[in-house]
């Protein structure tokens, strides 16, 4: 494992100018929506929390995280998260001066932002499972003058910080697959839990409030986070494939991995089939909800990493979302659309039943387009294990977790199902 060292001290005026420019951008883009959060972003010196040698421009890139520690396989295990999602999560938490906040996953910078938002009467506690990360965060918070306003503790997210509870907000800054009971139990009655929650491989940063015995979402954002370690770690299963030239493709499954790992042997050496959907998308428009729709409704859903060019398409592009259907694999594509601006979604598939696998994916692209695309965004609820009265509307998608179940509602889809 490698950890980067202490930050350098850059020219204060250059850092200030970039800090203001980043904050202006976050305001323009609608990521910051309240004066207190704006003030925090204009005040906390982000460059002091990133590793030595990080370019100031990278430290102040509104959409980029800065990795601070990597694991043995080279994957990031700790980072200073991207400013845009830090801003959104603090806004989602609806913090007010004087509130008490628990941050799960430390780095120092976000805790300093939180300290500015809750002010001197508030309290920030941040916990991390990694002693090196917690020590680094504590040192940097002391060096930047926030040491007296933030308590850094070494702890596993699963336990929270009972000695400092209750909290008006629990903000989890590491990717979670489940909702630890401690996060709910340590919240005040009207507190907010903000958590990047993985649902069949797709993550939404969801703000929850309590309602009777369960949690209901108040907002959701699209972002990725480093994976949870410790008691709440939940690993995906990986299915490696090779094409005819021996190049690698890996399929990853959160739920529903094929029971027989050999059922796809040799699949990439078969002749691909392609099915178009007639559904188009304009350049630059997000279709993140299609991924979540797949995670909810597409049997065999997986996501894909591939060596360059293995899944390349002449004039089109492919996206790392796929589905395994029996002995065949389909994945999402877009190609220039005939006669209209934008691109057309489609599916490309390999295997003996390639045509059927591609058609099944296209059926879900069309269903999303018809039922959900123009409707209200999906909403989420979490029902803890042991909840006695589950009140789930028709059409809700349920994903079982260890500590309860997540219910995903697609409002337009529900209306159509009644
Ligand atoms: C994205 S970083 C946190 C970023 C930080 N909030 C910031 O200032 O931007 C995620 C952190 O979560 C920590 N982490 C992972 N699993 C954890 C667990 N079970 N309990 C507590 N911390 C954990 C990692 O060590 C890592 O430092």
Tab-separated table of C-alpha atoms and ligand atoms in Angstrom:
chain	number	residue	atom	x	y	z
A	1	UNK	CA	0.000	0.000	0.000
A	2	UNK	CA	1.153	3.536	-0.595
A	3	UNK	CA	0.252	6.733	1.165
A	4	UNK	CA	1.193	10.117	-0.133
A	5	UNK	CA	3.022	12.583	2.092
A	6	UNK	CA	2.303	15.980	3.568
A	7	UNK	CA	0.987	18.733	1.332
A	8	UNK	CA	3.227	21.543	0.126
A	9	UNK	CA	2.360	25.178	0.872
A	10	UNK	CA	1.475	26.809	-2.440
A	11	UNK	CA	1.175	30.480	-3.241
A	12	UNK	CA	-1.797	31.597	-1.194
A	13	UNK	CA	-3.138	34.029	-3.753
A	14	UNK	CA	-3.128	31.463	-6.600
A	15	UNK	CA	-4.940	29.001	-4.361
A	16	UNK	CA	-7.469	31.642	-3.329
A	17	UNK	CA	-8.203	32.557	-6.942
A	18	UNK	CA	-8.745	28.903	-7.876
A	19	UNK	CA	-10.879	28.344	-4.759
A	20	UNK	CA	-13.129	31.225	-5.732
A	21	UNK	CA	-13.327	30.023	-9.344
A	22	UNK	CA	-14.264	26.508	-8.200
A	23	UNK	CA	-16.911	27.873	-5.833
A	24	UNK	CA	-18.322	30.087	-8.600
A	25	UNK	CA	-18.568	27.030	-10.849
A	26	UNK	CA	-20.307	24.967	-8.150
A	27	UNK	CA	-22.831	27.788	-7.727
A	28	UNK	CA	-23.400	28.133	-11.469
A	29	UNK	CA	-23.842	24.380	-11.838
A	30	UNK	CA	-26.364	24.286	-9.006
A	31	UNK	CA	-24.175	22.110	-6.770
A	32	UNK	CA	-24.023	24.754	-4.025
A	33	UNK	CA	-27.422	26.210	-3.174
A	34	UNK	CA	-26.988	27.870	0.222
A	35	UNK	CA	-24.865	30.767	1.481
A	36	UNK	CA	-23.307	28.795	4.363
A	37	UNK	CA	-22.032	26.092	2.035
A	38	UNK	CA	-20.728	28.748	-0.352
A	39	UNK	CA	-18.911	30.402	2.542
A	40	UNK	CA	-17.342	27.083	3.569
A	41	UNK	CA	-16.062	26.393	0.045
A	42	UNK	CA	-14.605	29.901	-0.229
A	43	UNK	CA	-12.910	29.523	3.147
A	44	UNK	CA	-11.350	26.053	3.560
A	45	UNK	CA	-7.941	25.684	1.836
A	46	UNK	CA	-8.451	22.444	-0.138
A	47	UNK	CA	-4.839	22.564	-1.367
A	48	UNK	CA	-3.712	21.901	2.222
A	49	UNK	CA	-5.520	18.540	2.287
A	50	UNK	CA	-4.284	16.999	-0.968
A	51	UNK	CA	-0.983	15.128	-1.273
A	52	UNK	CA	2.310	16.919	-1.863
A	53	UNK	CA	2.942	17.420	-5.565
A	54	UNK	CA	-0.754	17.709	-6.508
A	55	UNK	CA	-1.168	20.530	-9.036
A	56	UNK	CA	-3.295	23.360	-7.683
A	57	UNK	CA	-5.557	23.037	-10.723
A	58	UNK	CA	-6.200	19.367	-9.877
A	59	UNK	CA	-6.853	20.208	-6.229
A	60	UNK	CA	-9.464	22.746	-7.348
A	61	UNK	CA	-11.063	20.749	-10.161
A	62	UNK	CA	-14.739	20.822	-9.186
A	63	UNK	CA	-15.405	17.377	-10.631
A	64	UNK	CA	-12.278	15.461	-9.658
A	65	UNK	CA	-11.390	13.497	-6.522
A	66	UNK	CA	-7.744	13.412	-5.445
A	67	UNK	CA	-6.568	9.952	-4.429
A	68	UNK	CA	-4.641	9.897	-1.150
A	69	UNK	CA	-4.111	6.159	-0.701
A	70	UNK	CA	-4.141	3.109	-2.935
A	71	UNK	CA	-4.447	-0.560	-2.030
A	72	UNK	CA	-2.247	-3.465	-3.092
A	73	UNK	CA	-4.032	-3.824	-6.436
A	74	UNK	CA	-3.577	-0.116	-7.214
A	75	UNK	CA	-7.243	0.765	-6.621
A	76	UNK	CA	-8.039	3.903	-4.618
A	77	UNK	CA	-8.968	3.175	-1.009
A	78	UNK	CA	-8.955	6.771	0.240
A	79	UNK	CA	-9.343	10.134	-1.437
A	80	UNK	CA	-10.360	13.725	-0.985
A	81	UNK	CA	-13.737	13.441	-2.709
A	82	UNK	CA	-14.676	15.589	-5.708
A	83	UNK	CA	-15.933	19.054	-4.662
A	84	UNK	CA	-19.213	18.743	-6.577
A	85	UNK	CA	-20.362	15.739	-4.577
A	86	UNK	CA	-19.063	17.148	-1.285
A	87	UNK	CA	-21.187	20.232	-1.991
A	88	UNK	CA	-24.248	18.194	-2.915
A	89	UNK	CA	-23.957	15.923	0.148
A	90	UNK	CA	-23.613	18.844	2.549
A	91	UNK	CA	-26.657	20.472	0.929
A	92	UNK	CA	-28.551	17.153	1.067
A	93	UNK	CA	-27.844	16.978	4.812
A	94	UNK	CA	-29.667	20.322	5.313
A	95	UNK	CA	-27.212	21.438	7.998
A	96	UNK	CA	-27.801	24.446	10.200
A	97	UNK	CA	-25.462	26.282	12.578
A	98	UNK	CA	-25.109	24.473	15.892
A	99	UNK	CA	-25.854	21.003	14.508
A	100	UNK	CA	-23.896	17.843	15.305
A	101	UNK	CA	-22.606	15.851	12.349
A	102	UNK	CA	-20.970	12.469	11.961
A	103	UNK	CA	-18.795	12.046	8.878
A	104	UNK	CA	-18.024	8.418	8.055
A	105	UNK	CA	-14.733	8.229	6.114
A	106	UNK	CA	-12.146	10.893	6.844
A	107	UNK	CA	-9.758	12.991	4.819
A	108	UNK	CA	-9.877	16.271	6.687
A	109	UNK	CA	-11.137	18.615	3.975
A	110	UNK	CA	-14.800	17.638	4.055
A	111	UNK	CA	-14.789	17.683	7.870
A	112	UNK	CA	-13.386	21.232	7.733
A	113	UNK	CA	-16.194	22.237	5.330
A	114	UNK	CA	-18.709	20.722	7.738
A	115	UNK	CA	-17.128	22.619	10.644
A	116	UNK	CA	-17.572	25.890	8.728
A	117	UNK	CA	-21.209	25.069	7.960
A	118	UNK	CA	-22.240	24.104	11.506
A	119	UNK	CA	-20.131	26.896	13.011
A	120	UNK	CA	-18.473	27.163	16.420
A	121	UNK	CA	-21.609	26.000	18.272
A	122	UNK	CA	-21.799	22.838	16.198
A	123	UNK	CA	-19.765	19.654	16.430
A	124	UNK	CA	-18.149	17.482	13.773
A	125	UNK	CA	-17.003	13.937	14.438
A	126	UNK	CA	-15.236	12.033	11.676
A	127	UNK	CA	-14.382	8.332	11.790
A	128	UNK	CA	-12.150	6.209	9.594
A	129	UNK	CA	-11.229	2.543	9.718
A	130	UNK	CA	-7.664	3.225	8.584
A	131	UNK	CA	-5.295	4.550	11.278
A	132	UNK	CA	-3.011	6.138	8.694
A	133	UNK	CA	-5.946	8.043	7.140
A	134	UNK	CA	-7.291	9.123	10.533
A	135	UNK	CA	-3.820	10.306	11.657
A	136	UNK	CA	-3.307	12.219	8.428
A	137	UNK	CA	-6.729	13.859	8.704
A	138	UNK	CA	-6.055	14.844	12.329
A	139	UNK	CA	-2.657	16.328	11.446
A	140	UNK	CA	-4.046	18.329	8.522
A	141	UNK	CA	-7.026	19.582	10.530
A	142	UNK	CA	-4.650	20.750	13.285
A	143	UNK	CA	-2.365	22.421	10.722
A	144	UNK	CA	-5.256	24.327	9.165
A	145	UNK	CA	-6.795	25.439	12.466
A	146	UNK	CA	-9.781	23.061	12.495
A	147	UNK	CA	-8.363	20.637	15.068
A	148	UNK	CA	-10.412	22.105	17.924
A	149	UNK	CA	-13.664	21.890	15.937
A	150	UNK	CA	-13.425	18.356	14.559
A	151	UNK	CA	-12.945	15.118	16.494
A	152	UNK	CA	-11.165	12.415	14.488
A	153	UNK	CA	-11.693	8.850	15.682
A	154	UNK	CA	-10.502	5.466	14.504
A	155	UNK	CA	-13.605	3.299	14.092
A	156	UNK	CA	-15.457	1.011	11.706
A	157	UNK	CA	-18.451	2.667	10.018
A	158	UNK	CA	-20.634	-0.218	11.125
A	159	UNK	CA	-20.485	1.000	14.761
A	160	UNK	CA	-20.762	4.718	14.024
A	161	UNK	CA	-19.675	6.880	16.957
A	162	UNK	CA	-22.082	6.069	19.829
A	163	UNK	CA	-20.027	8.016	22.359
A	164	UNK	CA	-20.812	11.268	20.487
A	165	UNK	CA	-24.415	10.510	19.396
A	166	UNK	CA	-27.041	11.688	18.668
A	167	UNK	CA	-26.280	13.454	15.388
A	168	UNK	CA	-28.436	15.797	13.355
A	169	UNK	CA	-26.783	14.343	10.266
A	170	UNK	CA	-24.755	11.263	9.432
A	171	UNK	CA	-22.853	11.732	6.181
A	172	UNK	CA	-21.280	8.550	4.828
A	173	UNK	CA	-18.438	9.336	2.399
A	174	UNK	CA	-17.591	5.769	1.417
A	175	UNK	CA	-19.546	3.443	-0.850
A	176	UNK	CA	-22.053	1.369	1.149
A	177	UNK	CA	-24.039	-1.680	0.113
A	178	UNK	CA	-26.271	-1.647	3.189
A	179	UNK	CA	-27.451	0.756	5.878
A	180	UNK	CA	-25.823	-0.035	9.215
A	181	UNK	CA	-28.330	0.073	12.096
A	182	UNK	CA	-25.938	2.400	13.979
A	183	UNK	CA	-26.404	5.171	11.397
A	184	UNK	CA	-30.156	5.229	12.001
A	185	UNK	CA	-29.931	4.705	15.718
A	186	UNK	CA	-27.448	7.555	16.167
A	187	UNK	CA	-29.620	10.037	14.248
A	188	UNK	CA	-31.946	12.493	15.975
A	189	UNK	CA	-35.646	12.030	15.173
A	190	UNK	CA	-35.583	14.617	12.413
A	191	UNK	CA	-31.980	13.985	11.374
A	192	UNK	CA	-30.728	13.225	7.876
A	193	UNK	CA	-28.674	10.262	6.741
A	194	UNK	CA	-26.746	10.865	3.515
A	195	UNK	CA	-25.210	7.730	2.058
A	196	UNK	CA	-23.820	6.481	-1.281
A	197	UNK	CA	-25.878	3.305	-1.539
A	198	UNK	CA	-25.125	0.566	-4.063
A	199	UNK	CA	-28.186	-1.127	-5.491
A	200	UNK	CA	-27.396	-4.051	-7.785
A	201	UNK	CA	-24.160	-2.340	-8.805
A	202	UNK	CA	-25.534	1.171	-9.292
A	203	UNK	CA	-24.863	3.837	-6.663
A	204	UNK	CA	-26.999	6.802	-5.673
A	205	UNK	CA	-26.023	9.228	-2.940
A	206	UNK	CA	-29.335	9.266	-1.112
A	207	UNK	CA	-30.487	11.615	1.646
A	208	UNK	CA	-32.950	9.873	3.947
A	209	UNK	CA	-35.172	11.164	6.724
A	210	UNK	CA	-37.058	9.059	9.218
A	211	UNK	CA	-40.712	8.265	8.714
A	212	UNK	CA	-42.254	6.063	11.403
A	213	UNK	CA	-39.969	3.030	11.585
A	214	UNK	CA	-38.343	3.385	8.191
A	215	UNK	CA	-36.350	5.856	6.094
A	216	UNK	CA	-37.596	7.764	3.054
A	217	UNK	CA	-35.467	9.622	0.537
A	218	UNK	CA	-35.535	13.382	0.241
A	219	UNK	CA	-33.040	13.619	-2.647
A	220	UNK	CA	-30.576	11.521	-4.632
A	221	UNK	CA	-27.411	12.319	-6.584
A	222	UNK	CA	-25.259	10.370	-9.021
A	223	UNK	CA	-21.652	9.758	-7.902
A	224	UNK	CA	-19.165	6.977	-7.230
A	225	UNK	CA	-17.154	6.358	-4.056
A	226	UNK	CA	-14.321	4.120	-2.881
A	227	UNK	CA	-15.628	0.851	-1.494
A	228	UNK	CA	-16.461	0.194	2.155
A	229	UNK	CA	-13.935	-1.890	4.086
A	230	UNK	CA	-14.500	-3.629	7.421
A	231	UNK	CA	-17.709	-5.195	8.696
A	232	UNK	CA	-19.888	-3.571	6.022
A	233	UNK	CA	-17.667	-4.563	3.076
A	234	UNK	CA	-19.553	-6.355	0.347
A	235	UNK	CA	-17.593	-7.604	-2.625
A	236	UNK	CA	-19.024	-8.045	-6.086
A	237	UNK	CA	-18.397	-11.290	-7.915
A	238	UNK	CA	-16.207	-11.148	-10.975
A	239	UNK	CA	-16.466	-13.328	-14.073
A	240	UNK	CA	-13.373	-13.102	-16.319
A	241	UNK	CA	-13.715	-13.756	-20.056
A	242	UNK	CA	-11.191	-13.706	-22.897
A	243	UNK	CA	-11.772	-13.061	-26.568
A	244	UNK	CA	-10.270	-15.063	-29.455
A	245	UNK	CA	-6.981	-13.117	-29.138
A	246	UNK	CA	-6.729	-13.730	-25.416
A	247	UNK	CA	-7.696	-10.159	-24.462
A	248	UNK	CA	-9.568	-9.771	-21.200
A	249	UNK	CA	-13.095	-8.680	-20.390
A	250	UNK	CA	-14.416	-8.842	-16.846
A	251	UNK	CA	-18.068	-8.940	-15.832
A	252	UNK	CA	-18.960	-7.859	-12.309
A	253	UNK	CA	-22.172	-8.774	-10.534
A	254	UNK	CA	-23.653	-7.415	-7.344
A	255	UNK	CA	-26.604	-9.781	-7.395
A	256	UNK	CA	-27.464	-12.632	-9.705
A	257	UNK	CA	-24.034	-13.817	-10.904
A	258	UNK	CA	-24.345	-16.872	-13.188
A	259	UNK	CA	-24.400	-20.061	-11.165
A	260	UNK	CA	-22.202	-21.827	-13.703
A	261	UNK	CA	-19.125	-19.644	-14.365
A	262	UNK	CA	-18.327	-21.667	-17.512
A	263	UNK	CA	-21.604	-20.941	-19.259
A	264	UNK	CA	-19.984	-18.032	-21.094
A	265	UNK	CA	-16.748	-19.815	-22.062
A	266	UNK	CA	-15.760	-18.793	-25.576
A	267	UNK	CA	-18.678	-16.378	-25.917
A	268	UNK	CA	-16.567	-13.494	-27.235
A	269	UNK	CA	-15.339	-15.638	-30.127
A	270	UNK	CA	-18.888	-15.909	-31.526
A	271	UNK	CA	-20.406	-13.653	-34.185
A	272	UNK	CA	-22.048	-10.614	-32.514
A	273	UNK	CA	-25.675	-9.619	-33.092
A	274	UNK	CA	-26.919	-6.068	-32.855
A	275	UNK	CA	-30.402	-4.726	-32.115
A	276	UNK	CA	-31.315	-1.044	-32.274
A	277	UNK	CA	-33.970	0.507	-30.069
A	278	UNK	CA	-35.286	3.559	-31.924
A	279	UNK	CA	-34.658	5.471	-28.650
A	280	UNK	CA	-32.317	8.417	-29.071
A	281	UNK	CA	-30.294	10.653	-26.785
A	282	UNK	CA	-28.760	14.060	-27.415
A	283	UNK	CA	-25.058	14.619	-26.874
A	284	UNK	CA	-24.170	15.617	-23.317
A	285	UNK	CA	-27.503	14.514	-21.802
A	286	UNK	CA	-27.182	12.188	-18.797
A	287	UNK	CA	-28.849	8.810	-18.980
A	288	UNK	CA	-27.786	7.671	-15.513
A	289	UNK	CA	-31.368	6.657	-14.733
A	290	UNK	CA	-31.229	4.082	-17.533
A	291	UNK	CA	-28.422	2.324	-15.625
A	292	UNK	CA	-30.553	2.260	-12.486
A	293	UNK	CA	-33.525	1.040	-14.546
A	294	UNK	CA	-31.354	-1.831	-15.834
A	295	UNK	CA	-30.259	-2.605	-12.266
A	296	UNK	CA	-33.940	-2.819	-11.302
A	297	UNK	CA	-35.466	-4.628	-14.266
A	298	UNK	CA	-32.837	-6.259	-16.521
A	299	UNK	CA	-32.244	-9.892	-15.589
A	300	UNK	CA	-28.553	-10.827	-15.408
A	301	UNK	CA	-27.448	-7.189	-15.088
A	302	UNK	CA	-23.692	-6.707	-14.778
A	303	UNK	CA	-21.080	-4.087	-15.464
A	304	UNK	CA	-18.094	-4.595	-17.658
A	305	UNK	CA	-14.419	-3.710	-17.812
A	306	UNK	CA	-12.536	-4.539	-20.983
A	307	UNK	CA	-9.100	-4.103	-22.449
A	308	UNK	CA	-9.069	-1.359	-25.037
A	309	UNK	CA	-10.654	-2.259	-28.379
A	310	UNK	CA	-12.036	-5.655	-27.318
A	311	UNK	CA	-15.642	-4.433	-27.445
A	312	UNK	CA	-14.964	-1.542	-29.849
A	313	UNK	CA	-17.682	-0.577	-32.330
A	314	UNK	CA	-16.920	1.132	-35.672
A	315	UNK	CA	-18.919	4.372	-35.556
A	316	UNK	CA	-20.578	3.744	-32.237
A	317	UNK	CA	-19.653	3.648	-28.551
A	318	UNK	CA	-20.258	1.033	-25.928
A	319	UNK	CA	-21.086	1.562	-22.276
A	320	UNK	CA	-20.055	-0.751	-19.453
A	321	UNK	CA	-23.523	-2.072	-18.671
A	322	UNK	CA	-24.422	-5.575	-19.719
A	323	UNK	CA	-26.654	-8.537	-19.066
A	324	UNK	CA	-26.011	-12.243	-19.120
A	325	UNK	CA	-28.836	-14.315	-20.497
A	326	UNK	CA	-28.161	-18.055	-20.484
A	327	UNK	CA	-25.005	-18.558	-22.577
A	328	UNK	CA	-25.020	-15.042	-24.065
A	329	UNK	CA	-23.825	-11.575	-23.109
A	330	UNK	CA	-25.359	-8.255	-24.235
A	331	UNK	CA	-24.046	-4.762	-23.607
A	332	UNK	CA	-25.282	-1.213	-24.155
A	333	UNK	CA	-24.282	0.712	-27.268
A	334	UNK	CA	-25.028	4.045	-28.890
A	335	UNK	CA	-24.631	4.810	-32.575
A	336	UNK	CA	-25.250	7.940	-34.631
A	337	UNK	CA	-29.008	8.049	-35.260
A	338	UNK	CA	-30.270	8.087	-38.820
A	339	UNK	CA	-32.126	11.262	-39.832
A	340	UNK	CA	-32.137	12.935	-36.389
A	341	UNK	CA	-29.587	14.637	-34.174
A	342	UNK	CA	-28.099	12.622	-31.346
A	343	UNK	CA	-27.434	8.933	-30.993
A	344	UNK	CA	-29.551	5.823	-30.860
A	345	UNK	CA	-29.339	3.311	-28.033
A	346	UNK	CA	-28.952	-0.307	-28.907
A	347	UNK	CA	-27.501	-3.555	-27.685
A	348	UNK	CA	-24.777	-5.760	-29.042
A	349	UNK	CA	-24.528	-9.344	-27.934
A	350	UNK	CA	-22.386	-12.470	-28.245
A	351	UNK	CA	-23.295	-16.102	-27.781
A	352	UNK	CA	-25.628	-18.777	-29.145
A	353	UNK	CA	-28.638	-16.677	-28.109
A	354	UNK	CA	-27.109	-13.293	-28.931
A	355	UNK	CA	-30.183	-11.984	-30.725
A	356	UNK	CA	-32.445	-12.759	-27.737
A	357	UNK	CA	-29.975	-11.262	-25.251
A	358	UNK	CA	-29.722	-8.029	-27.263
A	359	UNK	CA	-33.516	-7.916	-27.689
A	360	UNK	CA	-34.058	-8.300	-23.918
A	361	UNK	CA	-31.802	-5.327	-23.257
A	362	UNK	CA	-33.486	-3.237	-25.943
A	363	UNK	CA	-36.892	-4.080	-24.475
A	364	UNK	CA	-35.754	-2.459	-21.207
A	365	UNK	CA	-34.318	0.582	-23.031
A	366	UNK	CA	-37.754	1.079	-24.616
A	367	UNK	CA	-39.571	0.476	-21.328
A	368	UNK	CA	-37.399	3.112	-19.602
A	369	UNK	CA	-38.054	5.534	-22.448
A	370	UNK	CA	-41.826	4.960	-22.305
A	371	UNK	CA	-42.379	4.716	-18.580
A	372	UNK	CA	-39.671	6.582	-16.698
A	373	UNK	CA	-37.499	8.841	-18.766
A	374	UNK	CA	-39.746	11.911	-18.739
A	375	UNK	CA	-41.353	11.219	-15.376
A	376	UNK	CA	-40.287	12.220	-11.878
A	377	UNK	CA	-36.974	10.804	-10.648
A	378	UNK	CA	-37.080	7.522	-8.733
A	379	UNK	CA	-37.418	7.661	-4.949
A	380	UNK	CA	-36.039	5.318	-2.309
A	381	UNK	CA	-37.035	3.923	1.070
A	382	UNK	CA	-35.231	1.668	3.525
A	383	UNK	CA	-37.170	-0.700	5.760
A	384	UNK	CA	-35.026	-2.094	8.586
A	385	UNK	CA	-35.147	-5.820	9.282
A	386	UNK	CA	-37.952	-6.466	11.768
A	387	UNK	CA	-40.200	-3.675	10.480
A	388	UNK	CA	-43.651	-5.068	11.139
A	389	UNK	CA	-45.771	-3.167	8.658
A	390	UNK	CA	-44.241	-2.989	5.238
A	391	UNK	CA	-46.235	-0.497	3.232
A	392	UNK	CA	-44.913	-0.890	-0.303
A	393	UNK	CA	-46.915	0.471	-3.250
A	394	UNK	CA	-47.460	-1.709	-6.311
A	395	UNK	CA	-44.649	-1.632	-8.823
A	396	UNK	CA	-41.933	-0.905	-6.265
A	397	UNK	CA	-38.636	-2.719	-6.810
A	398	UNK	CA	-37.297	-4.347	-3.657
A	399	UNK	CA	-33.630	-5.141	-3.060
A	400	UNK	CA	-32.830	-7.229	-0.029
A	401	UNK	CA	-29.943	-6.235	2.196
A	402	UNK	CA	-28.658	-7.762	5.422
A	403	UNK	CA	-30.034	-5.011	7.668
A	404	UNK	CA	-33.278	-4.447	5.799
A	405	UNK	CA	-34.585	-3.842	2.347
A	406	UNK	CA	-34.339	-0.998	-0.113
A	407	UNK	CA	-37.498	-0.096	-2.021
A	408	UNK	CA	-37.077	1.816	-5.273
A	409	UNK	CA	-40.121	3.578	-6.696
A	410	UNK	CA	-40.340	4.722	-10.285
A	411	UNK	CA	-43.349	7.029	-9.982
A	412	UNK	CA	-44.406	6.919	-13.632
A	413	UNK	CA	-43.964	3.152	-13.772
A	414	UNK	CA	-46.184	2.741	-10.703
A	415	UNK	CA	-48.918	4.859	-12.209
A	416	UNK	CA	-48.932	2.679	-15.302
A	417	UNK	CA	-49.052	-0.517	-13.305
A	418	UNK	CA	-52.322	0.440	-11.577
B	1	LIG	C1	-13.572	8.922	-0.052
B	1	LIG	S1	-12.646	8.708	1.422
B	1	LIG	C2	-13.294	9.946	2.502
B	1	LIG	C3	-13.147	11.338	1.967
B	1	LIG	C4	-13.329	12.419	2.970
B	1	LIG	N1	-14.645	12.409	3.572
B	1	LIG	C5	-13.036	13.783	2.360
B	1	LIG	O1	-12.534	14.628	3.068
B	1	LIG	O2	-13.285	13.997	1.173
B	1	LIG	C6	-13.366	7.244	2.088
B	1	LIG	C7	-12.738	6.809	3.394
B	1	LIG	O3	-13.564	5.816	3.956
B	1	LIG	C8	-12.727	4.994	4.753
B	1	LIG	N2	-13.434	3.758	5.054
B	1	LIG	C9	-13.599	2.655	4.288
B	1	LIG	N3	-14.286	1.716	4.949
B	1	LIG	C10	-14.559	2.225	6.181
B	1	LIG	C11	-15.232	1.724	7.316
B	1	LIG	N4	-15.788	0.511	7.357
B	1	LIG	N5	-15.313	2.524	8.407
B	1	LIG	C12	-14.779	3.774	8.409
B	1	LIG	N6	-14.118	4.288	7.349
B	1	LIG	C13	-14.022	3.532	6.246
B	1	LIG	C14	-11.473	4.825	3.915
B	1	LIG	O4	-10.376	4.468	4.727
B	1	LIG	C15	-11.352	6.199	3.280
B	1	LIG	O5	-10.437	6.990	3.962
